[in-house]
Amino acid sequence: MQSGTLKRILSGSTAGWCNIFLGLLAQIITVPIYLVKWGADVYGQWLALTSFFFFIQLIDTAHQTFIGYEVLRFGRSKLEMLERTLFSGIVIGIIIGISQVLLFVFLFYFTGFESFCIAKFSFDKQFVNDLKILIIAYSIMWAIFGSVGGILVRGLSAFGYYPRMAWWSVYINLISVVIPAFAVLLGLSFYQVGIILILVTSLGNIQLGFDYYKLYKNLQLNPNSFSFKLGFSNFKLSILVVFKNLADALRIQGVRIFLAPLAGVSNLAAFSTMRTGANVAMQGLHTLTNPLMPELMRFLQNKDQERSEAAFGTVWIMVVGILAPSLVIIQTFIGKLFLVWTKNQILFDPWLFGVLSLSVLIYSIAQPALAIVSGNNIIKPQLVVSSLMGAFVIIGIIILVPLFGILGAGFALLIAEITGLLGYSYFAKKWLSENGLYWPKQSSNRATLSVIISSIGITAIILFPVVKWITLSCCIASLIWNFCRYLNTLPEFATRKIYSFIPFLEKIYSIKI
């Protein structure tokens, strides 16, 4: 890859990691503040309100995702189509934003919403009024900065500005976490903190708006190129993205919904706690795949086989060289650390932890295929695969949890991830073949082999704990051997770039380039 491409990926990835750490710090630092100052009941209401804010964004976010991928798909080489798609999307975004505001005004003031909340949830009248004002204020803010701004931000990714927008996201998330928490610390009420959150988010978006206005002015795109017909056509297709996102949410949240009645709340807590590491690993992977997406789409547009393979390799090299050996090493000593972390309140299940680790590895090697399918807005296959994955999770939990306990839920997730890998790989290979490109079979096989070696190693560590250090040594040696063979499958310019960063690899393993 060119140095500019690598810099953009690294910058975007760093911004992604900052957002992850910000989220973790928010949980560690702000949760006690809210609980001490407000109490569990009011904090629960606050969580419900912020969750509802997510619901407000559901249709809009799906539309923005679709438009964002369309813009990447056309790229600078098809500037006229990019302009039409982008500005048609903005017009539809304005309509969506205004419609949502009017919908909430009608719901809150022309139906029995207030009476329903008071009767059903025993809310007092003042709280319901505060709730109505906050939701309408947030929907107005979102209509101005989210419905339109979200599309404008995604449009800039096609011009190499993804990292810049990612750092703006870090800034807005930071002030949206810190300032409301500080307001709670000062003793402000639920309503006051809600207003502060909306104002702070608006302020951050205004600053962002000045920046992307300047960037778009320099790009000199034609805002009059919009088409209502194209805009509504894209909006109808984006509705499928809503259903796809709901299927993904069912897969992720469905575990909690179905596991609690089948295994009990304490087992649900154990499962969720042991899944924490897997969740962080997946989020970490996204810090690489998200900034990589604009670059990959550019390579695919240009039918650049070598650089497309290098983009796939950027993900797989992390799996083969870092993630796979790390998970095997963690499996060796995590038991005692887990008990210390949970204060001996939750028993450690090495089998469940191992199965969840393998799920992460399979999810990781599926990312290049998923990037091809999602980046090209191949919506119906995405919906089919996501629905199948969600169905396997739910059916698997219902069948396997009574047989194996919470380990059965782990198996259900593993089956779902294997389904996703097979499904997305099939559709990705099909698209590549139809567009004069081909799937990098050798690199893919080496990435898959790293998962197989890791699964054998993790299983042996669990079954034979007396010789776990010998098992670990053999497994790591095998993974290193596989990593070296993997480097030989990459395009020559990619291996040269790797050796420029890690020169001893070429000397130690005598890999010819």
Short mmCIF file of C-alpha atoms in Angstrom, two decimals:
data_model
loop_
_atom_site.label_atom_id
_atom_site.label_comp_id
_atom_site.label_asym_id
_atom_site.label_seq_id
_atom_site.Cartn_x
_atom_site.Cartn_y
_atom_site.Cartn_z
CA MET A 1 0.00 0.00 0.00
CA GLN A 2 1.06 3.60 -0.56
CA SER A 3 2.29 5.56 2.48
CA GLY A 4 -0.73 7.92 2.32
CA THR A 5 -3.12 4.97 2.43
CA LEU A 6 -1.27 3.43 5.38
CA LYS A 7 -1.27 6.73 7.27
CA ARG A 8 -5.03 7.12 6.80
CA ILE A 9 -5.68 3.57 8.02
CA LEU A 10 -3.42 4.01 11.07
CA SER A 11 -4.94 7.39 11.95
CA GLY A 12 -8.52 6.09 11.60
CA SER A 13 -7.63 2.97 13.59
CA THR A 14 -6.09 5.05 16.39
CA ALA A 15 -9.24 7.19 16.55
CA GLY A 16 -11.31 4.01 16.79
CA TRP A 17 -9.23 2.73 19.71
CA CYS A 18 -9.64 6.10 21.44
CA ASN A 19 -13.41 5.72 21.15
CA ILE A 20 -13.21 2.22 22.66
CA PHE A 21 -11.11 3.39 25.61
CA LEU A 22 -13.43 6.37 26.04
CA GLY A 23 -16.38 3.99 26.26
CA LEU A 24 -14.59 1.82 28.82
CA LEU A 25 -13.58 4.85 30.92
CA ALA A 26 -17.15 6.13 30.74
CA GLN A 27 -18.36 2.84 32.24
CA ILE A 28 -15.69 2.82 34.94
CA ILE A 29 -15.80 6.49 35.96
CA THR A 30 -19.23 7.92 35.16
CA VAL A 31 -21.47 5.03 36.24
CA PRO A 32 -20.57 5.45 39.96
CA ILE A 33 -21.20 9.21 39.66
CA TYR A 34 -24.70 8.68 38.24
CA LEU A 35 -25.53 5.98 40.79
CA VAL A 36 -24.32 7.96 43.82
CA LYS A 37 -25.90 11.27 42.79
CA TRP A 38 -29.14 10.00 41.28
CA GLY A 39 -29.69 6.49 42.58
CA ALA A 40 -30.41 3.33 40.61
CA ASP A 41 -34.01 4.25 39.65
CA VAL A 42 -33.20 7.63 38.09
CA TYR A 43 -30.06 6.25 36.45
CA GLY A 44 -32.19 3.46 34.97
CA GLN A 45 -34.54 6.10 33.54
CA TRP A 46 -31.52 7.91 32.07
CA LEU A 47 -30.33 4.70 30.38
CA ALA A 48 -33.84 4.16 29.00
CA LEU A 49 -33.86 7.70 27.60
CA THR A 50 -30.46 7.36 25.91
CA SER A 51 -31.56 3.99 24.51
CA PHE A 52 -34.61 5.70 23.04
CA PHE A 53 -32.30 8.24 21.42
CA PHE A 54 -30.69 5.27 19.64
CA PHE A 55 -34.17 4.21 18.44
CA ILE A 56 -34.72 7.68 16.96
CA GLN A 57 -31.62 7.19 14.81
CA LEU A 58 -32.51 3.69 13.58
CA ILE A 59 -34.02 4.48 10.15
CA ASP A 60 -31.73 7.45 9.59
CA THR A 61 -28.59 5.46 10.38
CA ALA A 62 -29.58 2.69 7.96
CA HIS A 63 -30.19 5.29 5.24
CA GLN A 64 -26.84 6.96 5.95
CA THR A 65 -25.04 3.61 5.90
CA PHE A 66 -26.53 2.77 2.51
CA ILE A 67 -25.69 6.19 1.03
CA GLY A 68 -22.18 6.03 2.53
CA TYR A 69 -21.44 2.72 0.83
CA GLU A 70 -22.96 3.93 -2.45
CA VAL A 71 -20.65 6.95 -2.39
CA LEU A 72 -17.66 4.69 -1.71
CA ARG A 73 -18.79 2.36 -4.48
CA PHE A 74 -18.79 5.17 -7.06
CA GLY A 75 -15.71 6.96 -5.75
CA ARG A 76 -13.98 9.84 -7.41
CA SER A 77 -13.84 7.99 -10.74
CA LYS A 78 -17.64 8.34 -11.07
CA LEU A 79 -17.97 11.83 -9.63
CA GLU A 80 -21.28 12.65 -11.29
CA MET A 81 -23.02 9.59 -9.81
CA LEU A 82 -21.36 10.28 -6.45
CA GLU A 83 -22.77 13.84 -6.45
CA ARG A 84 -26.28 12.72 -7.43
CA THR A 85 -26.32 9.98 -4.80
CA LEU A 86 -24.91 12.18 -2.04
CA PHE A 87 -27.16 15.20 -2.53
CA SER A 88 -30.25 13.08 -3.26
CA GLY A 89 -29.56 11.35 0.04
CA ILE A 90 -29.31 14.69 1.83
CA VAL A 91 -32.74 15.77 0.51
CA ILE A 92 -34.27 12.49 1.73
CA GLY A 93 -32.40 12.89 5.04
CA ILE A 94 -34.06 16.28 5.55
CA ILE A 95 -37.48 14.72 4.91
CA ILE A 96 -36.74 11.85 7.35
CA GLY A 97 -35.57 14.27 10.07
CA ILE A 98 -38.61 16.56 9.78
CA SER A 99 -40.98 13.56 9.63
CA GLN A 100 -39.56 12.15 12.86
CA VAL A 101 -40.02 15.47 14.70
CA LEU A 102 -43.64 15.74 13.51
CA LEU A 103 -44.26 12.11 14.46
CA PHE A 104 -43.12 12.69 18.05
CA VAL A 105 -45.10 15.92 18.34
CA PHE A 106 -48.24 14.06 17.19
CA LEU A 107 -47.52 11.08 19.47
CA PHE A 108 -46.91 13.19 22.57
CA TYR A 109 -49.59 15.87 22.20
CA PHE A 110 -52.38 14.35 20.11
CA THR A 111 -52.64 10.84 21.58
CA GLY A 112 -52.98 9.42 25.08
CA PHE A 113 -49.20 9.09 25.55
CA GLU A 114 -49.11 10.99 28.85
CA SER A 115 -52.00 9.05 30.40
CA PHE A 116 -50.51 5.76 29.19
CA CYS A 117 -47.11 6.47 30.82
CA ILE A 118 -48.70 7.56 34.10
CA ALA A 119 -51.01 4.52 34.25
CA LYS A 120 -48.62 1.87 32.90
CA PHE A 121 -45.29 2.92 34.46
CA SER A 122 -46.51 5.03 37.41
CA PHE A 123 -44.52 8.04 36.17
CA ASP A 124 -45.49 11.40 37.63
CA LYS A 125 -46.85 14.07 35.29
CA GLN A 126 -43.79 16.34 35.55
CA PHE A 127 -41.42 13.53 34.59
CA VAL A 128 -43.54 12.65 31.54
CA ASN A 129 -43.53 16.31 30.46
CA ASP A 130 -39.75 16.46 30.88
CA LEU A 131 -39.44 13.27 28.86
CA LYS A 132 -41.54 14.66 26.01
CA ILE A 133 -39.51 17.87 25.82
CA LEU A 134 -36.19 16.01 25.86
CA ILE A 135 -37.20 13.55 23.13
CA ILE A 136 -38.58 16.27 20.86
CA ALA A 137 -35.51 18.47 21.49
CA TYR A 138 -33.22 15.54 20.66
CA SER A 139 -35.19 14.71 17.50
CA ILE A 140 -34.87 18.35 16.36
CA MET A 141 -31.14 18.28 17.07
CA TRP A 142 -30.82 14.98 15.19
CA ALA A 143 -32.83 16.32 12.22
CA ILE A 144 -30.40 19.23 11.90
CA PHE A 145 -27.07 17.57 12.63
CA GLY A 146 -27.72 13.84 12.22
CA SER A 147 -30.05 13.38 9.26
CA VAL A 148 -28.00 15.70 7.05
CA GLY A 149 -24.63 15.83 8.82
CA GLY A 150 -24.32 12.05 8.99
CA ILE A 151 -24.56 11.79 5.20
CA LEU A 152 -22.11 14.66 4.65
CA VAL A 153 -19.59 13.00 6.99
CA ARG A 154 -19.90 9.67 5.18
CA GLY A 155 -19.54 11.39 1.82
CA LEU A 156 -16.13 12.73 2.81
CA SER A 157 -14.80 9.17 3.27
CA ALA A 158 -14.71 8.80 -0.51
CA PHE A 159 -12.21 11.68 -0.65
CA GLY A 160 -9.81 10.32 1.98
CA TYR A 161 -11.20 12.18 5.00
CA TYR A 162 -12.36 9.19 7.05
CA PRO A 163 -9.63 9.64 9.73
CA ARG A 164 -10.41 13.35 10.12
CA MET A 165 -14.10 12.61 10.68
CA ALA A 166 -13.18 9.76 13.04
CA TRP A 167 -11.23 12.16 15.25
CA TRP A 168 -14.21 14.53 15.28
CA SER A 169 -16.25 11.56 16.53
CA VAL A 170 -13.77 11.08 19.39
CA TYR A 171 -14.09 14.76 20.34
CA ILE A 172 -17.91 14.78 20.25
CA ASN A 173 -18.12 11.51 22.21
CA LEU A 174 -15.68 12.90 24.79
CA ILE A 175 -17.63 16.08 25.50
CA SER A 176 -20.94 14.18 25.40
CA VAL A 177 -19.65 11.87 28.17
CA VAL A 178 -17.63 14.24 30.35
CA ILE A 179 -19.81 17.36 30.50
CA PRO A 180 -23.14 15.63 31.40
CA ALA A 181 -21.28 13.57 34.06
CA PHE A 182 -19.81 16.78 35.49
CA ALA A 183 -23.32 18.29 35.53
CA VAL A 184 -24.57 15.28 37.52
CA LEU A 185 -21.65 15.74 39.92
CA LEU A 186 -22.79 19.34 40.48
CA GLY A 187 -26.24 18.07 41.48
CA LEU A 188 -28.27 18.93 38.38
CA SER A 189 -31.54 17.12 37.72
CA PHE A 190 -32.47 14.49 35.13
CA TYR A 191 -34.13 17.13 32.92
CA GLN A 192 -31.27 19.61 33.21
CA VAL A 193 -28.63 17.02 32.36
CA GLY A 194 -30.72 15.90 29.37
CA ILE A 195 -30.80 19.47 28.04
CA ILE A 196 -27.05 19.81 28.62
CA LEU A 197 -26.40 16.58 26.69
CA ILE A 198 -28.41 17.90 23.73
CA LEU A 199 -26.70 21.32 23.83
CA VAL A 200 -23.20 19.84 24.13
CA THR A 201 -23.83 17.41 21.27
CA SER A 202 -25.17 20.29 19.18
CA LEU A 203 -22.10 22.41 19.95
CA GLY A 204 -19.76 19.62 18.88
CA ASN A 205 -21.71 19.11 15.66
CA ILE A 206 -21.68 22.84 14.90
CA GLN A 207 -17.89 22.81 15.13
CA LEU A 208 -17.80 19.71 12.94
CA GLY A 209 -20.17 21.43 10.50
CA PHE A 210 -17.77 24.32 9.98
CA ASP A 211 -15.04 21.82 9.16
CA TYR A 212 -16.93 19.74 6.61
CA TYR A 213 -18.39 22.91 5.04
CA LYS A 214 -14.82 24.05 4.36
CA LEU A 215 -13.88 20.64 2.97
CA TYR A 216 -16.90 20.43 0.67
CA LYS A 217 -16.25 24.00 -0.52
CA ASN A 218 -12.76 22.92 -1.59
CA LEU A 219 -14.15 19.82 -3.33
CA GLN A 220 -16.50 22.03 -5.43
CA LEU A 221 -19.26 19.43 -5.78
CA ASN A 222 -22.56 20.36 -7.42
CA PRO A 223 -25.39 20.41 -4.82
CA ASN A 224 -28.02 20.92 -7.55
CA SER A 225 -27.45 17.45 -8.95
CA PHE A 226 -29.97 15.77 -6.63
CA SER A 227 -32.84 13.60 -7.87
CA PHE A 228 -35.98 12.85 -5.85
CA LYS A 229 -36.47 9.64 -7.82
CA LEU A 230 -32.97 8.37 -7.05
CA GLY A 231 -33.25 9.53 -3.43
CA PHE A 232 -36.49 7.64 -2.77
CA SER A 233 -35.20 4.58 -4.64
CA ASN A 234 -32.14 4.48 -2.37
CA PHE A 235 -34.31 5.08 0.69
CA LYS A 236 -36.49 2.08 -0.14
CA LEU A 237 -33.40 -0.10 -0.46
CA SER A 238 -32.05 1.25 2.84
CA ILE A 239 -35.15 -0.10 4.62
CA LEU A 240 -33.65 -3.55 4.05
CA VAL A 241 -30.60 -2.32 5.98
CA VAL A 242 -32.94 -1.54 8.91
CA PHE A 243 -34.12 -5.16 8.92
CA LYS A 244 -30.54 -6.37 8.56
CA ASN A 245 -29.50 -4.25 11.56
CA LEU A 246 -32.46 -5.58 13.54
CA ALA A 247 -31.39 -9.15 12.69
CA ASP A 248 -27.87 -8.33 13.91
CA ALA A 249 -29.30 -6.81 17.09
CA LEU A 250 -31.38 -9.95 17.61
CA ARG A 251 -28.23 -12.05 17.33
CA ILE A 252 -26.35 -9.86 19.83
CA GLN A 253 -29.14 -9.04 22.29
CA GLY A 254 -31.17 -12.20 21.72
CA VAL A 255 -28.66 -14.13 23.81
CA ARG A 256 -29.68 -12.10 26.86
CA ILE A 257 -33.39 -12.32 26.11
CA PHE A 258 -33.50 -16.10 25.72
CA LEU A 259 -30.67 -17.11 28.05
CA ALA A 260 -32.15 -15.55 31.20
CA PRO A 261 -35.33 -17.70 31.34
CA LEU A 262 -33.49 -20.86 30.26
CA ALA A 263 -30.37 -20.62 32.45
CA GLY A 264 -31.23 -18.04 35.11
CA VAL A 265 -30.08 -14.49 35.75
CA SER A 266 -26.85 -15.55 37.52
CA ASN A 267 -25.78 -17.65 34.52
CA LEU A 268 -26.66 -14.77 32.22
CA ALA A 269 -24.32 -12.57 34.28
CA ALA A 270 -21.59 -15.21 34.04
CA PHE A 271 -22.01 -15.51 30.27
CA SER A 272 -22.00 -11.73 29.73
CA THR A 273 -18.92 -11.29 31.94
CA MET A 274 -16.96 -14.00 30.11
CA ARG A 275 -18.02 -12.44 26.82
CA THR A 276 -16.48 -9.07 27.77
CA GLY A 277 -13.05 -9.91 26.32
CA ALA A 278 -14.60 -11.17 23.08
CA ASN A 279 -16.60 -7.94 22.73
CA VAL A 280 -13.49 -5.79 23.22
CA ALA A 281 -11.60 -7.88 20.64
CA MET A 282 -14.41 -7.40 18.10
CA GLN A 283 -14.52 -3.66 18.73
CA GLY A 284 -10.75 -3.53 18.33
CA LEU A 285 -11.02 -5.30 14.98
CA HIS A 286 -13.52 -2.68 13.80
CA THR A 287 -10.95 0.03 14.49
CA LEU A 288 -9.00 -1.53 11.61
CA THR A 289 -11.80 -2.55 9.23
CA ASN A 290 -13.71 0.76 9.35
CA PRO A 291 -10.83 3.01 8.17
CA LEU A 292 -9.78 0.29 5.72
CA MET A 293 -13.18 0.26 3.97
CA PRO A 294 -12.74 3.47 1.88
CA GLU A 295 -9.33 2.28 0.70
CA LEU A 296 -10.60 -1.22 -0.14
CA MET A 297 -13.52 0.18 -2.14
CA ARG A 298 -11.11 2.36 -4.13
CA PHE A 299 -8.98 -0.68 -4.96
CA LEU A 300 -12.05 -2.70 -5.96
CA GLN A 301 -13.33 0.12 -8.21
CA ASN A 302 -9.98 0.23 -9.98
CA LYS A 303 -9.96 -3.60 -10.24
CA ASP A 304 -6.57 -3.54 -8.54
CA GLN A 305 -6.12 -7.18 -7.55
CA GLU A 306 -2.78 -6.72 -5.77
CA ARG A 307 -3.85 -3.81 -3.58
CA SER A 308 -7.21 -5.46 -2.87
CA GLU A 309 -5.32 -8.52 -1.63
CA ALA A 310 -3.09 -6.26 0.46
CA ALA A 311 -6.22 -4.71 2.01
CA PHE A 312 -7.58 -8.19 2.86
CA GLY A 313 -4.14 -9.06 4.18
CA THR A 314 -4.17 -6.07 6.54
CA VAL A 315 -7.04 -7.73 8.40
CA TRP A 316 -5.81 -11.31 8.12
CA ILE A 317 -2.27 -10.47 9.22
CA MET A 318 -3.73 -9.16 12.48
CA VAL A 319 -5.58 -12.46 12.93
CA VAL A 320 -2.68 -14.72 11.93
CA GLY A 321 0.11 -12.74 13.60
CA ILE A 322 -1.52 -11.18 16.68
CA LEU A 323 -5.09 -12.22 17.52
CA ALA A 324 -4.76 -16.01 17.18
CA PRO A 325 -1.59 -16.38 19.32
CA SER A 326 -2.89 -13.82 21.84
CA LEU A 327 -6.11 -15.76 22.45
CA VAL A 328 -4.19 -19.02 22.93
CA ILE A 329 -1.84 -17.34 25.41
CA ILE A 330 -4.75 -15.74 27.29
CA GLN A 331 -6.51 -19.13 27.53
CA THR A 332 -3.46 -20.46 29.40
CA PHE A 333 -3.62 -18.12 32.39
CA ILE A 334 -7.00 -16.32 32.28
CA GLY A 335 -8.65 -18.61 34.88
CA LYS A 336 -7.00 -17.13 37.97
CA LEU A 337 -7.15 -13.55 36.67
CA PHE A 338 -10.86 -13.94 35.96
CA LEU A 339 -11.57 -15.01 39.53
CA VAL A 340 -9.60 -12.05 40.89
CA TRP A 341 -11.43 -9.66 38.53
CA THR A 342 -14.88 -10.96 39.52
CA LYS A 343 -13.98 -11.22 43.23
CA ASN A 344 -14.77 -14.97 43.11
CA GLN A 345 -18.42 -14.13 42.46
CA ILE A 346 -18.51 -15.88 39.07
CA LEU A 347 -17.05 -19.30 38.32
CA PHE A 348 -14.73 -19.44 35.32
CA ASP A 349 -15.70 -21.87 32.54
CA PRO A 350 -12.62 -22.53 30.36
CA TRP A 351 -14.71 -24.25 27.67
CA LEU A 352 -17.06 -21.28 27.33
CA PHE A 353 -14.17 -18.83 27.23
CA GLY A 354 -12.45 -20.95 24.56
CA VAL A 355 -15.58 -21.22 22.42
CA LEU A 356 -16.13 -17.45 22.62
CA SER A 357 -12.48 -16.90 21.61
CA LEU A 358 -12.94 -19.13 18.56
CA SER A 359 -16.10 -17.17 17.68
CA VAL A 360 -14.00 -13.99 17.64
CA LEU A 361 -11.39 -15.60 15.37
CA ILE A 362 -14.02 -16.80 12.89
CA TYR A 363 -15.71 -13.40 12.95
CA SER A 364 -12.31 -11.82 12.25
CA ILE A 365 -11.39 -13.89 9.21
CA ALA A 366 -14.87 -13.21 7.77
CA GLN A 367 -14.29 -9.43 7.76
CA PRO A 368 -12.79 -9.09 4.23
CA ALA A 369 -15.75 -10.99 2.74
CA LEU A 370 -18.20 -8.93 4.78
CA ALA A 371 -16.45 -5.74 3.62
CA ILE A 372 -16.92 -6.70 -0.05
CA VAL A 373 -20.61 -7.52 0.39
CA SER A 374 -21.52 -4.54 2.58
CA GLY A 375 -19.24 -2.07 0.77
CA ASN A 376 -20.94 -2.83 -2.53
CA ASN A 377 -24.42 -2.56 -0.96
CA ILE A 378 -25.37 -6.13 -1.81
CA ILE A 379 -28.30 -5.81 0.58
CA LYS A 380 -30.46 -8.90 0.11
CA PRO A 381 -27.64 -11.41 0.72
CA GLN A 382 -26.69 -9.43 3.85
CA LEU A 383 -30.27 -9.69 5.10
CA VAL A 384 -30.37 -13.43 4.35
CA VAL A 385 -27.06 -14.14 6.11
CA SER A 386 -27.87 -11.93 9.12
CA SER A 387 -31.30 -13.52 9.48
CA LEU A 388 -29.81 -17.02 9.33
CA MET A 389 -27.20 -16.08 11.93
CA GLY A 390 -29.87 -14.64 14.23
CA ALA A 391 -32.06 -17.71 13.77
CA PHE A 392 -29.16 -20.08 14.56
CA VAL A 393 -28.38 -18.15 17.75
CA ILE A 394 -31.97 -18.25 19.01
CA ILE A 395 -32.71 -21.85 17.97
CA GLY A 396 -29.28 -22.95 19.19
CA ILE A 397 -29.84 -21.42 22.62
CA ILE A 398 -33.28 -23.01 22.94
CA ILE A 399 -31.92 -26.47 22.02
CA LEU A 400 -28.38 -26.43 23.47
CA VAL A 401 -28.70 -24.49 26.74
CA PRO A 402 -30.92 -27.18 28.38
CA LEU A 403 -28.28 -29.74 27.34
CA PHE A 404 -24.99 -27.91 28.05
CA GLY A 405 -25.92 -24.90 30.19
CA ILE A 406 -24.43 -21.54 29.20
CA LEU A 407 -21.80 -23.37 27.16
CA GLY A 408 -24.68 -24.18 24.80
CA ALA A 409 -25.14 -20.43 24.20
CA GLY A 410 -21.45 -20.25 23.31
CA PHE A 411 -21.89 -23.08 20.80
CA ALA A 412 -24.92 -21.27 19.32
CA LEU A 413 -22.82 -18.14 18.77
CA LEU A 414 -20.00 -20.20 17.25
CA ILE A 415 -22.42 -21.87 14.80
CA ALA A 416 -23.82 -18.45 13.85
CA GLU A 417 -20.33 -17.04 13.16
CA ILE A 418 -19.44 -20.08 11.00
CA THR A 419 -22.68 -19.49 9.08
CA GLY A 420 -21.72 -15.84 8.58
CA LEU A 421 -18.23 -16.79 7.37
CA LEU A 422 -19.59 -19.28 4.82
CA GLY A 423 -22.41 -17.02 3.65
CA TYR A 424 -20.41 -13.83 3.23
CA SER A 425 -17.50 -15.70 1.65
CA TYR A 426 -19.84 -17.21 -0.97
CA PHE A 427 -21.35 -13.86 -1.96
CA ALA A 428 -17.98 -12.07 -1.87
CA LYS A 429 -16.38 -14.65 -4.18
CA LYS A 430 -19.35 -14.38 -6.51
CA TRP A 431 -19.07 -10.58 -6.71
CA LEU A 432 -15.31 -10.71 -7.30
CA SER A 433 -15.74 -13.26 -10.09
CA GLU A 434 -18.42 -11.14 -11.78
CA ASN A 435 -16.17 -8.08 -11.66
CA GLY A 436 -12.96 -9.53 -13.07
CA LEU A 437 -11.27 -10.13 -9.72
CA TYR A 438 -10.63 -13.28 -7.70
CA TRP A 439 -10.61 -14.37 -4.07
CA PRO A 440 -7.09 -14.64 -2.55
CA LYS A 441 -7.41 -18.34 -1.81
CA GLN A 442 -3.92 -18.97 -0.46
CA SER A 443 -4.04 -16.08 2.04
CA SER A 444 -7.55 -17.07 3.08
CA ASN A 445 -6.49 -20.67 3.65
CA ARG A 446 -3.59 -19.57 5.86
CA ALA A 447 -5.90 -17.35 7.90
CA THR A 448 -8.32 -20.28 8.29
CA LEU A 449 -5.43 -22.57 9.30
CA SER A 450 -4.53 -20.15 12.11
CA VAL A 451 -8.06 -20.60 13.49
CA ILE A 452 -7.74 -24.40 13.26
CA ILE A 453 -4.34 -24.39 15.01
CA SER A 454 -5.72 -22.09 17.73
CA SER A 455 -8.79 -24.28 18.27
CA ILE A 456 -6.60 -27.39 18.66
CA GLY A 457 -4.30 -25.52 21.04
CA ILE A 458 -7.13 -24.12 23.19
CA THR A 459 -8.79 -27.55 23.38
CA ALA A 460 -5.52 -29.25 24.39
CA ILE A 461 -4.82 -26.60 27.06
CA ILE A 462 -8.24 -27.26 28.61
CA LEU A 463 -8.06 -31.06 28.38
CA PHE A 464 -4.44 -31.42 29.56
CA PRO A 465 -3.76 -28.60 32.06
CA VAL A 466 -0.74 -30.44 33.53
CA VAL A 467 1.20 -29.97 30.28
CA LYS A 468 -0.41 -26.68 29.24
CA TRP A 469 2.94 -24.86 28.91
CA ILE A 470 4.26 -27.52 26.55
CA THR A 471 0.99 -27.35 24.61
CA LEU A 472 1.24 -23.55 24.48
CA SER A 473 4.81 -23.70 23.17
CA CYS A 474 3.88 -26.16 20.41
CA CYS A 475 0.84 -24.12 19.45
CA ILE A 476 2.73 -20.81 19.29
CA ALA A 477 5.50 -22.44 17.25
CA SER A 478 2.88 -23.73 14.79
CA LEU A 479 1.26 -20.29 14.57
CA ILE A 480 4.64 -18.64 13.91
CA TRP A 481 5.32 -21.18 11.15
CA ASN A 482 1.89 -20.47 9.66
CA PHE A 483 2.50 -16.71 9.91
CA CYS A 484 5.72 -17.03 7.90
CA ARG A 485 3.97 -19.10 5.25
CA TYR A 486 1.16 -16.52 5.25
CA LEU A 487 3.62 -13.71 4.42
CA ASN A 488 4.64 -15.64 1.29
CA THR A 489 1.04 -15.48 0.02
CA LEU A 490 0.91 -11.67 0.06
CA PRO A 491 1.72 -9.49 -2.98
CA GLU A 492 5.43 -8.67 -3.19
CA PHE A 493 5.01 -4.94 -2.52
CA ALA A 494 3.03 -5.77 0.65
CA THR A 495 5.76 -8.06 2.03
CA ARG A 496 8.37 -5.40 1.25
CA LYS A 497 6.33 -2.90 3.26
CA ILE A 498 6.14 -5.36 6.17
CA TYR A 499 9.89 -5.97 6.08
CA SER A 500 10.52 -2.22 6.08
CA PHE A 501 8.66 -2.07 9.40
CA ILE A 502 10.02 -5.37 10.83
CA PRO A 503 13.34 -6.01 9.04
CA PHE A 504 14.40 -8.99 11.19
CA LEU A 505 11.58 -11.12 9.76
CA GLU A 506 13.29 -11.43 6.41
CA LYS A 507 16.64 -12.38 7.99
CA ILE A 508 15.40 -14.80 10.63
CA TYR A 509 12.97 -16.75 8.49
CA SER A 510 14.81 -16.29 5.16
CA ILE A 511 11.63 -15.43 3.34
CA LYS A 512 12.48 -14.53 -0.22
CA ILE A 513 10.87 -11.45 -1.74
#
